Short mmCIF file of C-alpha atoms and ligand atoms in Angstrom, two decimals:
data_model
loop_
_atom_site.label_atom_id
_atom_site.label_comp_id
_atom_site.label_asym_id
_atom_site.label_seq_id
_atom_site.Cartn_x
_atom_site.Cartn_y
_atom_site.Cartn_z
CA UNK A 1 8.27 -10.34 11.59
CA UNK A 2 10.80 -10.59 14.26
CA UNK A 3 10.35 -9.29 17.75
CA UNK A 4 11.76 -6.47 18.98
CA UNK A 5 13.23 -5.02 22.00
CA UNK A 6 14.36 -1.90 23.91
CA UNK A 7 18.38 -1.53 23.79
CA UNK A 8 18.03 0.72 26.61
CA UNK A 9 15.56 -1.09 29.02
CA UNK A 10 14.57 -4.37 27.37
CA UNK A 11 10.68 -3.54 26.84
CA UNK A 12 9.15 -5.39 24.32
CA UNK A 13 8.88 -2.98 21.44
CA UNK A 14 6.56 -3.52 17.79
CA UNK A 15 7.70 -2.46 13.96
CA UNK A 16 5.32 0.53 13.83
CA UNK A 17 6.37 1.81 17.19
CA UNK A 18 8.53 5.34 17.69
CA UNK A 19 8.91 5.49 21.22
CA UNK A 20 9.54 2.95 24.18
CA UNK A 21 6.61 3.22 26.66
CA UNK A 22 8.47 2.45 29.28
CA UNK A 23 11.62 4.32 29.04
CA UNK A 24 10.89 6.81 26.61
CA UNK A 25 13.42 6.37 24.50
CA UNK A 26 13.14 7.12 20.76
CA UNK A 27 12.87 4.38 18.52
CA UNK A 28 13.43 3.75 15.05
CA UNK A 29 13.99 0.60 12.38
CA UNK A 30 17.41 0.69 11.88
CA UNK A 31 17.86 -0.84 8.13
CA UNK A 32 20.91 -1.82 7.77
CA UNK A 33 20.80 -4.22 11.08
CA UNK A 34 17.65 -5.45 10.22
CA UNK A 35 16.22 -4.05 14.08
CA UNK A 36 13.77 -2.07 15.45
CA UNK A 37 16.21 -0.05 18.19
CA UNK A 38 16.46 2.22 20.89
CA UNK A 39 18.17 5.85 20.20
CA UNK A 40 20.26 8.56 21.83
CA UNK A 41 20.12 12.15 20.52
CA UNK A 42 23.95 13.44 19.58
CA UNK A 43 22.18 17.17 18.22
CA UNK A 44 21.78 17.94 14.62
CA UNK A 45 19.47 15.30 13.59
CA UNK A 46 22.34 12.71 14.49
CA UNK A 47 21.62 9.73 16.69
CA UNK A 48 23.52 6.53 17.80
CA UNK A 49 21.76 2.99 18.76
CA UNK A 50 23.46 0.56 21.06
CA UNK A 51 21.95 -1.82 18.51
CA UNK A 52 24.76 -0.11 16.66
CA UNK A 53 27.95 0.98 18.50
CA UNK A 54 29.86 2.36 15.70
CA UNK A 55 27.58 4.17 13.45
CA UNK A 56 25.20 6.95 13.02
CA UNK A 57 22.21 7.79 12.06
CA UNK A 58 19.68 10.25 10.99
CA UNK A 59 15.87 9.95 11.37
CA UNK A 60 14.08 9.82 7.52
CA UNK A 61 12.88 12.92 6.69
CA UNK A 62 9.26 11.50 6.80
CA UNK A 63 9.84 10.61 10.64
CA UNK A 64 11.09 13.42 11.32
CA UNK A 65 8.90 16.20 9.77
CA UNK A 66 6.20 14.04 8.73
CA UNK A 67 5.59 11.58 11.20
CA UNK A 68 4.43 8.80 8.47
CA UNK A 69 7.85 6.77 9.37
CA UNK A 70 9.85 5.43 11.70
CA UNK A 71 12.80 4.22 9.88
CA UNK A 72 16.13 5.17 10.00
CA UNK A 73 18.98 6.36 7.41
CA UNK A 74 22.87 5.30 7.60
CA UNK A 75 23.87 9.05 8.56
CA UNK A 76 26.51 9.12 5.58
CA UNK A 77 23.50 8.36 3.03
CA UNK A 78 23.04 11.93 1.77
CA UNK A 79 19.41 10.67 0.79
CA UNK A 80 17.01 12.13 3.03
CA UNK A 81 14.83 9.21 2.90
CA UNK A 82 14.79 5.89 4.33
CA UNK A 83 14.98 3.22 1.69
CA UNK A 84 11.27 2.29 1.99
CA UNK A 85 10.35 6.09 1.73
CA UNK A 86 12.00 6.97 -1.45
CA UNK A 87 9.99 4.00 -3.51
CA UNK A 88 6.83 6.20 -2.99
CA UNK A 89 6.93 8.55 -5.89
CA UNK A 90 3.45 10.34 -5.31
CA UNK A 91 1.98 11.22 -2.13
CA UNK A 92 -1.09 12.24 -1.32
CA UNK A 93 -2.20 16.46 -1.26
CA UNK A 94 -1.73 16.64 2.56
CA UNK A 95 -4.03 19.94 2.67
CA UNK A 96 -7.10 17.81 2.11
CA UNK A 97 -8.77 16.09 5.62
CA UNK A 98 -7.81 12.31 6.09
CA UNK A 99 -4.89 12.46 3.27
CA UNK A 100 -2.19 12.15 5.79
CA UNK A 101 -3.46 9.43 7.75
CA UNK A 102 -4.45 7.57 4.49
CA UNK A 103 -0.77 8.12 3.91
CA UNK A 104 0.59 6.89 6.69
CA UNK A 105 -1.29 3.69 6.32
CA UNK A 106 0.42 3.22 3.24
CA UNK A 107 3.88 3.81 4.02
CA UNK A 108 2.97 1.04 6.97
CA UNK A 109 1.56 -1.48 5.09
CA UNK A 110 4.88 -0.76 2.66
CA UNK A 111 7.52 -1.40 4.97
CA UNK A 112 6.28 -4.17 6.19
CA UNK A 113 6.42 -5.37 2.69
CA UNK A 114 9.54 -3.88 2.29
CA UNK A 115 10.79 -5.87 6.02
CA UNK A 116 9.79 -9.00 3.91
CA UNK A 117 11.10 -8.46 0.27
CA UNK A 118 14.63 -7.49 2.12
CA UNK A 119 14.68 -11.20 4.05
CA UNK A 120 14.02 -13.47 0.73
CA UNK A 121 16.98 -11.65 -0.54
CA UNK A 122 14.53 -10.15 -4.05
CA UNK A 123 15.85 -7.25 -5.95
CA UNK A 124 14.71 -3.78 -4.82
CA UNK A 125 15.74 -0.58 -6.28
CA UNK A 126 14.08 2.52 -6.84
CA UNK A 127 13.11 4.22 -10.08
CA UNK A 128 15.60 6.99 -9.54
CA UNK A 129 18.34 4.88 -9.29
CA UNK A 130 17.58 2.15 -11.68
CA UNK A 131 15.09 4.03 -14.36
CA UNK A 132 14.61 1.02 -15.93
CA UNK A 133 14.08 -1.71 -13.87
CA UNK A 134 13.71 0.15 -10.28
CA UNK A 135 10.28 0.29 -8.52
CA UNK A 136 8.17 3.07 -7.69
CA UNK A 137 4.76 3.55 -5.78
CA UNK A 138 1.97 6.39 -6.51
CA UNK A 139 -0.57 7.31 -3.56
CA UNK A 140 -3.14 8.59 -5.79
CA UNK A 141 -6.99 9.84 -4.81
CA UNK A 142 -10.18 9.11 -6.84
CA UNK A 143 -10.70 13.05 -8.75
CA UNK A 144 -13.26 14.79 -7.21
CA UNK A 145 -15.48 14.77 -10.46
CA UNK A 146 -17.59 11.78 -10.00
CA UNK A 147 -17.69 11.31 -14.05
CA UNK A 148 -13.59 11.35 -14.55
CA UNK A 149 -12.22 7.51 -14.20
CA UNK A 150 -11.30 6.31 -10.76
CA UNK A 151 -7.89 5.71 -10.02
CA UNK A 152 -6.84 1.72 -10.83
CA UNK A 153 -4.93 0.08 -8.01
CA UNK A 154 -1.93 -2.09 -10.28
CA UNK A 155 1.15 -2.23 -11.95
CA UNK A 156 2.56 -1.38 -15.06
CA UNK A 157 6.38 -1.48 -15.96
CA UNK A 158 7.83 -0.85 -11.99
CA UNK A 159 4.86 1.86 -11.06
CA UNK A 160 2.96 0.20 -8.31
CA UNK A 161 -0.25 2.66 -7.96
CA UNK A 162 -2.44 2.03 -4.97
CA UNK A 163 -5.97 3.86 -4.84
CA UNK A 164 -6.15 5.82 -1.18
CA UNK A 165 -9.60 4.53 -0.77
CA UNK A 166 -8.02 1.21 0.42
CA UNK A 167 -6.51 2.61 3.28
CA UNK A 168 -10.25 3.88 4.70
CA UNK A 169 -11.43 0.71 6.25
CA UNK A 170 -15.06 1.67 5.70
CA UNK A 171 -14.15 2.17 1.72
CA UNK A 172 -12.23 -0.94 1.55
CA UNK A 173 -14.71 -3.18 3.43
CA UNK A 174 -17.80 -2.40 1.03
CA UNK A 175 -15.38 -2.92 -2.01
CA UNK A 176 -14.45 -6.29 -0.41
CA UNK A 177 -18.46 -7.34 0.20
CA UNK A 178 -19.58 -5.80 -3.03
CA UNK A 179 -16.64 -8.12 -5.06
CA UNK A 180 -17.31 -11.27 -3.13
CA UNK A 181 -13.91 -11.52 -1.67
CA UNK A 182 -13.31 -12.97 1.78
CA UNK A 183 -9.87 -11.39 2.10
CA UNK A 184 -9.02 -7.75 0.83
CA UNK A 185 -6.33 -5.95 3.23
CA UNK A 186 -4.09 -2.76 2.58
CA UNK A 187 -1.29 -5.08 2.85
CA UNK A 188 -2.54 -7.80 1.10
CA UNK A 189 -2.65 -5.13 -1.79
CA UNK A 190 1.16 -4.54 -1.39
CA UNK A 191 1.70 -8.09 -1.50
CA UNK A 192 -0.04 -8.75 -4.79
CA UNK A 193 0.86 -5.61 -7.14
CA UNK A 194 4.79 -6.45 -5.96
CA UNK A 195 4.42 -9.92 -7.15
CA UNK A 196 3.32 -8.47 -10.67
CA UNK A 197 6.67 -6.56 -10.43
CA UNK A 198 8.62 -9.59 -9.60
CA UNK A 199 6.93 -11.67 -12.70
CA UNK A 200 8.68 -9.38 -14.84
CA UNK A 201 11.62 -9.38 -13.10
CA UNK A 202 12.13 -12.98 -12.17
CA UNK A 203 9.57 -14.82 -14.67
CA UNK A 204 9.41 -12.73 -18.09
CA UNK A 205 12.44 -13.09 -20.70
CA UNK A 206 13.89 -16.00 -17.80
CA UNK A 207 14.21 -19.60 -18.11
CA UNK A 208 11.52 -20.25 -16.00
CA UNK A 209 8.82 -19.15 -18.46
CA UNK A 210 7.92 -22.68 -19.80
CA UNK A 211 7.62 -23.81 -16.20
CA UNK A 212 5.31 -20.63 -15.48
CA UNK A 213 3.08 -21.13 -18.54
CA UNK A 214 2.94 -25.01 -17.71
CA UNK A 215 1.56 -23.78 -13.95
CA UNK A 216 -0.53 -20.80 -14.32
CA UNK A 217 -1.37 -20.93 -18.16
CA UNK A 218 -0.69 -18.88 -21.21
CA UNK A 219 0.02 -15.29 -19.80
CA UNK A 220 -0.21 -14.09 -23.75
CA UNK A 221 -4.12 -14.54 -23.22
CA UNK A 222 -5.62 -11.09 -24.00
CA UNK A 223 -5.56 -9.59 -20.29
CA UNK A 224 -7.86 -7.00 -20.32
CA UNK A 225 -10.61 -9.41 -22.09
CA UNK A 226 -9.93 -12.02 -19.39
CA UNK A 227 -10.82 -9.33 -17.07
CA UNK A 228 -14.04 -8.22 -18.54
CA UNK A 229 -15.00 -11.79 -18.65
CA UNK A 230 -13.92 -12.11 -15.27
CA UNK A 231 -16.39 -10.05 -13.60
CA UNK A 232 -18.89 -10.43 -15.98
CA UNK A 233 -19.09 -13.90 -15.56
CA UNK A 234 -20.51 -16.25 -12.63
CA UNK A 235 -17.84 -17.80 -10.64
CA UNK A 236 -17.24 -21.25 -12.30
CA UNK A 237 -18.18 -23.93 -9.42
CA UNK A 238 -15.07 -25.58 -9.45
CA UNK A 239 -12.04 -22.60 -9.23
CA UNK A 240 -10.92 -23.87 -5.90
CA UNK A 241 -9.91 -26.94 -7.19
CA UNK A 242 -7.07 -24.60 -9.33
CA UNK A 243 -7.02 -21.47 -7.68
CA UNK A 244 -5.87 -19.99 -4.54
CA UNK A 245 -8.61 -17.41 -4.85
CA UNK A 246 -11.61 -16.68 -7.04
CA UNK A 247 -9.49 -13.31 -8.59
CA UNK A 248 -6.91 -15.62 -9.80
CA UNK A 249 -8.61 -17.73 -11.86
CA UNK A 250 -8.90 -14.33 -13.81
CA UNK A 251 -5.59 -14.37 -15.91
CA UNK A 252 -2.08 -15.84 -15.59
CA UNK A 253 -0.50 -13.12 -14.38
CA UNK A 254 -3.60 -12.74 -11.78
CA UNK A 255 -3.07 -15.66 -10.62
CA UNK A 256 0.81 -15.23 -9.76
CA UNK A 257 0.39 -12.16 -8.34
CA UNK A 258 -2.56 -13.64 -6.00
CA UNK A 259 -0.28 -16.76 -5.07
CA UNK A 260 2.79 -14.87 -4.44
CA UNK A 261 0.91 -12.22 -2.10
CA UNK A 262 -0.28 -15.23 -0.49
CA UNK A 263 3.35 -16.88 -0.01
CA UNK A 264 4.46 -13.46 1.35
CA UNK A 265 1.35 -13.87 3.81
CA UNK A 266 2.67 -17.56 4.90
CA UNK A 267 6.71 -16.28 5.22
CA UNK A 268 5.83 -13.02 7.26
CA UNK A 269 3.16 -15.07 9.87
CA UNK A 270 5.78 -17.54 10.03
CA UNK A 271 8.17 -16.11 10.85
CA UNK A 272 6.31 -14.15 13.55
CA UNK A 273 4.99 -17.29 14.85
CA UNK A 274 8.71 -18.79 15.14
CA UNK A 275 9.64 -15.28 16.76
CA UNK A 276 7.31 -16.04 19.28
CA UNK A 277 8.58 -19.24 20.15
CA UNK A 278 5.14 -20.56 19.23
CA UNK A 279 4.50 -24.48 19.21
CA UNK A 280 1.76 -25.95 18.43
CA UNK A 281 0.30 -29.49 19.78
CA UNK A 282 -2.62 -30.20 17.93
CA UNK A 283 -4.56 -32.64 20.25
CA UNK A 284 -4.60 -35.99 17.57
CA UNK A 285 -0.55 -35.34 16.96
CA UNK A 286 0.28 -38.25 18.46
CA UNK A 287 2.37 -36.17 20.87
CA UNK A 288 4.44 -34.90 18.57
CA UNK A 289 4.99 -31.34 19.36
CA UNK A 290 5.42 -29.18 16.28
CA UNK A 291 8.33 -26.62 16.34
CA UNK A 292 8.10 -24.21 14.18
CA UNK A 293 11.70 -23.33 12.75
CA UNK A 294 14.08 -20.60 13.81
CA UNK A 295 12.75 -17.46 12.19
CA UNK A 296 16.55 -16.21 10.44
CA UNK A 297 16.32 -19.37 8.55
CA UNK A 298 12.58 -19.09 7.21
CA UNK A 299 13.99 -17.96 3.63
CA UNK A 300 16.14 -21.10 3.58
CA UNK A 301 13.71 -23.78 4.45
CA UNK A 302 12.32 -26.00 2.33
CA UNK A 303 8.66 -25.59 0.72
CA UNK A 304 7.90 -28.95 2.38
CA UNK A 305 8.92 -28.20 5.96
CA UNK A 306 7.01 -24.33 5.10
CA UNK A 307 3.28 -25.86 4.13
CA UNK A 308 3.70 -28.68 7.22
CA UNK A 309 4.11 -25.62 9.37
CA UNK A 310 1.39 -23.24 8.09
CA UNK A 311 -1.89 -25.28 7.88
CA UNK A 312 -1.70 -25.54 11.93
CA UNK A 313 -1.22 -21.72 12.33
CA UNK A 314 -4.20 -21.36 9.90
CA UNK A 315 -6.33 -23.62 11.71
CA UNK A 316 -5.02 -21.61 15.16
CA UNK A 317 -5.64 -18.29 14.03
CA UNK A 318 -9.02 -19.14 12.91
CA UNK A 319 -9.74 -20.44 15.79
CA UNK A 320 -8.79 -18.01 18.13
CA UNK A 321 -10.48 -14.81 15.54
CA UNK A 322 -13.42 -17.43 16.22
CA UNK A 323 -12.81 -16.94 19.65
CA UNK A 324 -13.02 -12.87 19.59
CA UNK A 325 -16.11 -13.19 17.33
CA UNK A 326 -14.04 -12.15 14.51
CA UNK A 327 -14.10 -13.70 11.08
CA UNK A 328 -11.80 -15.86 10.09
CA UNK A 329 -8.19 -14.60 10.03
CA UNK A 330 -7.10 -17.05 6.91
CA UNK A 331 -10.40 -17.54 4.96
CA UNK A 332 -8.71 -19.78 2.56
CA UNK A 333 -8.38 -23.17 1.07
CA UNK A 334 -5.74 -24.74 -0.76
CA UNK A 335 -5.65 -27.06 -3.32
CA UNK A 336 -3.04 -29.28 -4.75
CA UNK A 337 -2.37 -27.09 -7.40
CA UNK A 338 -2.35 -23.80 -5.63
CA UNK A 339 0.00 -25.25 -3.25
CA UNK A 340 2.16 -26.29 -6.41
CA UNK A 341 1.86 -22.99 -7.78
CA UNK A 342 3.29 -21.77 -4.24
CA UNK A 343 6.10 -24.11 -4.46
CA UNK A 344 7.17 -22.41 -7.96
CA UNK A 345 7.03 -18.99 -6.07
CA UNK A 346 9.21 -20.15 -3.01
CA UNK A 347 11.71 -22.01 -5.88
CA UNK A 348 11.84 -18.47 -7.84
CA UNK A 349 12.71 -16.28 -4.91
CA UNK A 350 15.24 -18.83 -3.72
CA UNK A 351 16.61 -19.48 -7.11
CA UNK A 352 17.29 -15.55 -7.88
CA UNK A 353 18.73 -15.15 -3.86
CA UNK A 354 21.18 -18.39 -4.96
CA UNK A 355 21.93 -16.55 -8.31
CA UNK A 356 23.24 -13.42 -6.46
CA UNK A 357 24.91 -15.15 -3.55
ZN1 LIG B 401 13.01 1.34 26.78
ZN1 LIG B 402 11.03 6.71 5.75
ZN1 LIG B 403 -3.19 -7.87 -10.09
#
């Protein structure tokens, strides 16, 4: 993520925020220019930015009446949505308590997501535009009879459904210890369902399916059987020496999913860390100074120069989490093969972004 300012007053300003604290200006992300930005009011639900001399703009219709967003529309887009708003398709029944601030935990972790899928340049339409291949999201609650089935978090053919229980932390954390897993955020869970969109997308019916299948195996394994065995099984001791996390040593398709989440984890902490002019000096780098690269360019870098940047900010933001008694911020290890497996991902996204360009 890139760091933001006031247009008005220069105050530092964050992503999520909707108003400057120090000048009071309103504050929205402005798509199109790829900014968070200062507003003026021109009446009638029509602002300017000076982000943005000569156009308009109105406030999304979830920011505006909802509160959920803070994202901008171009004001001739007759959509009343903001482009990350109209991929959800279902939203929660706002009459029950602690369904709207579920949902607006969603539609954050989302545009963040969105923020990152827009930089590598991947495809991104919605279902109502492009029935076929478009995407849409579902916000869907567990029914209240404790009998019926639960509500899957997944993917199937461009619906993205997340279960609302992830966005209550207590829910999520108890789900996290009672499956073993060291890492299980809201966005984390934004990052991995997209990635099984992209596989069919970029990977299924493409050229790159022999190189997939010679990588992460034989997706044509039965999946839900791999599951079943998955967590009826005891972890095999050795899945870290293949797998970037236990859950992708499930299936194939699990295990892209899990390592492109994971290379959407590396671009987006990247690129805040070269936003923030961050440098690191390890103390036994023979006083080499690492800079990190400039953050427009992240997309364009190669894998190489990507994975000789990121261990240090791992071992850093472990270290400092350590520091605030907080577990570890990047509880993972890589292999050889997962970080080959992440070189496929970052050679996908750039090869589809060269395709179109
Ligand atoms: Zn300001
Ligand atoms: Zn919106
Ligand atoms: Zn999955």
């Amino acid at each position: 993520m890139k760091i933001f300012h006031c247009n008005h007053c220069q105050q530092l300003v964050f992503f999520e925020n909707i108003q400057c604290v120090k000048c009071g200006h309103a504050l929205a992300y402005l798509p199109d220019q790829v900014l968070l930005a200062s507003l003026e009011p021109l009446g009638d639900n029509l602002w300017r930015s000076p982000a943005a001399e000569d156009r308009t703009y109105r406030l999304c219709e979830n920011y505006s009446r909802e509160n959920v967003c803070n994202w901008a529309v171009p004001a001739d887009d007759p959509h009343p949505l903001c482009q990350s708003c109209r991929l959800t398709r279902v939203i929660p029944d706002l009459d029950r308590p602690g369904r709207k601030e579920a949902w607006y935990r969603m539609e954050v972790a989302k545009r963040r997501l969105i923020y990152t899928l827009v930089n590598l340049r991947l495809p991104l339409a919605n279902k109502t535009d492009d029935p076929e291949r478009g995407l849409a999201y579902e916000f869907l609650a567990d029914p209240d009879d404790p009998n019926a089935p639960p509500v899957l978090t997944g993917h199937d053919n461009g619906v993205i459904t997340i279960n609302l229980a992830e966005a209550d932390d207590a829910e999520r954390e108890r789900r996290r210890q009672q499956l073993g897993e060291p890492y299980r955020t809201l966005l984390g869970h934004f990052r991995h369902e997209i990635g099984h969109y992209y596989w069919d997308r970029l990977i299924k019916d493409s050229r790159r399916i022999d190189d997939f299948r010679h990588l992460f195996g034989d997706e044509r394994l039965d999946y839900s059987e791999a599951l079943k065995n998955h967590y009826n099984r005891a972890p095999s001791a050795d899945w870290q020496e293949h797998y970037i996390s236990h859950y992708a040593s499930s299936h194939p398709w699990e295990d892209w999913a899990e390592t492109f989440a994971h290379y959407l984890h590396m671009v987006d902490t990247l690129e805040t860390a070269a936003a923030w002019g961050l440098a690191l000096r390890p103390p036994e780098a023979n006083e080499l100074s690492l800079k990190l690269g400039r953050p427009e360019k992240v997309p364009e870098r190669s894998f190489d120069e990507l994975i000789e940047d990121w261990f240090p900010v791992t071992y850093v933001l472990n270290t400092l989490n350590r520091g605030m008694g907080l577990p570890d911020a990047y509880p993972f290890v890589l292999s050889t093969p997962a970080i080959n497996k992440l070189r496929f991902v970052h050679e996908t996204i750039l090869g589809y972004a060269h395709e179109q360009h």
